[in-house]
Amino acid sequence: MAIETALRDDRGTVLPPVKRSLLSAPSRSDSAFRAVSYTAGATTVGIMLAVGLFLSVRAGNALSVSGISFLFEQRWSPETHQFGIAAVLFGTITIAVIAMCVGVPLAIGTALLLSEIVPGRMRSALVSLVDLMAAVPSVIYGLWGLFFLQENVIPVSEWISTYFGWIPFLSATDSTGHHLTEASSYTSSAFIAGIVVGLMVVPTQTSVMREAFSQAPVGEREAALALGSTRWGMIRTVVLPFGRGGIIGGTMLGLGRALGETIAVYLIISPIFTINWHVLTTGTNSVSALIALRYGEASEFGLSALMAAGLVLFIITLIVNFTASSIVARSRSGAETG
């Protein structure tokens, strides 16, 4: 880039314009920072590509045998070449959706509480507490869900099936169509696993949303209050629109973890290899739990089949993350969606 500068000699005659460059040579620190940033980004992308390539190579043997039926077969018997992830993939998505239904409202409410309601000194303590919850190992959540939460959720599941059983996936009936009344019929369900996973992702989602909400412009907050808006009115018209990108980003980040959660789901569910449309009743599965369950006893071909299942989960996670990135890019905090 350059600009033209007009010069005059001693007699006032205008000399031909001289182009002067506006580009400056970068400093050593800027060059080093740029090199480190590009290296870090390229390394991250390279690792992701390496993981995808590894899974693809190891899954090739199983996929060459099953073909496209791998996505639609419910049974899992690699030894007889009858295997697929339809059932476990359905369970994975079901648990993740339930987790989002539980986690997102809690995360938004907690983030608004920390950024808008709680006073400063108490806010710092609560923020630290919420952040520490994200560091609790997943096995602790799984044991808590198995031995404490499950027995307290069973009455809730029975109540939901009684009064909302007209919704197909919330009904709890046996093969003859009779309503299930035994408490054991509601244990180890996708509903219970989804609640536990939802509580696990709340701290991460809350942190992302809280940071977005706290960046809402003070001038716009004060302007809304000065015009007679209530606290909730100010939050609804200023904070939430400004934090739209943070809400989307936190939700998708939690969804990515919910899809891949292993230990907590493994401890709670009762694994089955058929699609269970009734989320309140016993029996479900997930891709990550399947890998944890069968990895130790798998043959060479069975291991290839597990790698194929991991490859599908890897691709789904990438799709979720790329979708979230595109949505956030078009819905930056404080900007209107186009």
PDB file of C-alpha atoms in Angstrom, residues 66 69-89 272-275 285 290 294 301 305-306 309:
ATOM      1  CA  SER A  66     -20.145 -54.447   6.508  1.00  0.00           C
ATOM      2  CA  SER A  69     -25.145 -51.540   6.500  1.00  0.00           C
ATOM      3  CA  PHE A  70     -22.784 -50.596   9.341  1.00  0.00           C
ATOM      4  CA  LEU A  71     -24.936 -47.502   9.890  1.00  0.00           C
ATOM      5  CA  PHE A  72     -28.265 -49.364   9.871  1.00  0.00           C
ATOM      6  CA  GLU A  73     -27.571 -52.712  11.549  1.00  0.00           C
ATOM      7  CA  GLN A  74     -28.593 -52.893  15.208  1.00  0.00           C
ATOM      8  CA  ARG A  75     -26.866 -56.110  16.242  1.00  0.00           C
ATOM      9  CA  TRP A  76     -23.259 -56.155  17.374  1.00  0.00           C
ATOM     10  CA  SER A  77     -21.626 -59.472  16.563  1.00  0.00           C
ATOM     11  CA  PRO A  78     -18.372 -58.898  14.649  1.00  0.00           C
ATOM     12  CA  GLU A  79     -17.493 -62.587  14.942  1.00  0.00           C
ATOM     13  CA  THR A  80     -20.454 -63.492  12.718  1.00  0.00           C
ATOM     14  CA  HIS A  81     -20.024 -60.388  10.541  1.00  0.00           C
ATOM     15  CA  GLN A  82     -23.400 -59.067  11.697  1.00  0.00           C
ATOM     16  CA  PHE A  83     -22.653 -55.760  13.330  1.00  0.00           C
ATOM     17  CA  GLY A  84     -23.627 -52.115  13.119  1.00  0.00           C
ATOM     18  CA  ILE A  85     -24.086 -48.986  15.204  1.00  0.00           C
ATOM     19  CA  ALA A  86     -27.723 -48.102  14.548  1.00  0.00           C
ATOM     20  CA  ALA A  87     -28.749 -48.928  18.127  1.00  0.00           C
ATOM     21  CA  VAL A  88     -25.701 -47.461  19.869  1.00  0.00           C
ATOM     22  CA  LEU A  89     -25.765 -44.348  17.701  1.00  0.00           C
ATOM     23  CA  ILE A 272     -28.697 -53.347  24.716  1.00  0.00           C
ATOM     24  CA  PHE A 273     -28.277 -53.639  20.973  1.00  0.00           C
ATOM     25  CA  THR A 274     -31.758 -52.761  19.851  1.00  0.00           C
ATOM     26  CA  ILE A 275     -33.251 -49.310  19.394  1.00  0.00           C
ATOM     27  CA  ASN A 285     -26.345 -47.794  24.712  1.00  0.00           C
ATOM     28  CA  LEU A 290     -19.637 -49.792  23.580  1.00  0.00           C
ATOM     29  CA  ARG A 294     -15.879 -54.483  24.288  1.00  0.00           C
ATOM     30  CA  PHE A 301     -11.618 -57.914  13.533  1.00  0.00           C
ATOM     31  CA  ALA A 305     -15.271 -52.745  14.156  1.00  0.00           C
ATOM     32  CA  LEU A 306     -14.829 -50.692  17.340  1.00  0.00           C
ATOM     33  CA  ALA A 309     -17.675 -46.966  15.574  1.00  0.00           C
TER      34      ALA A 309
END
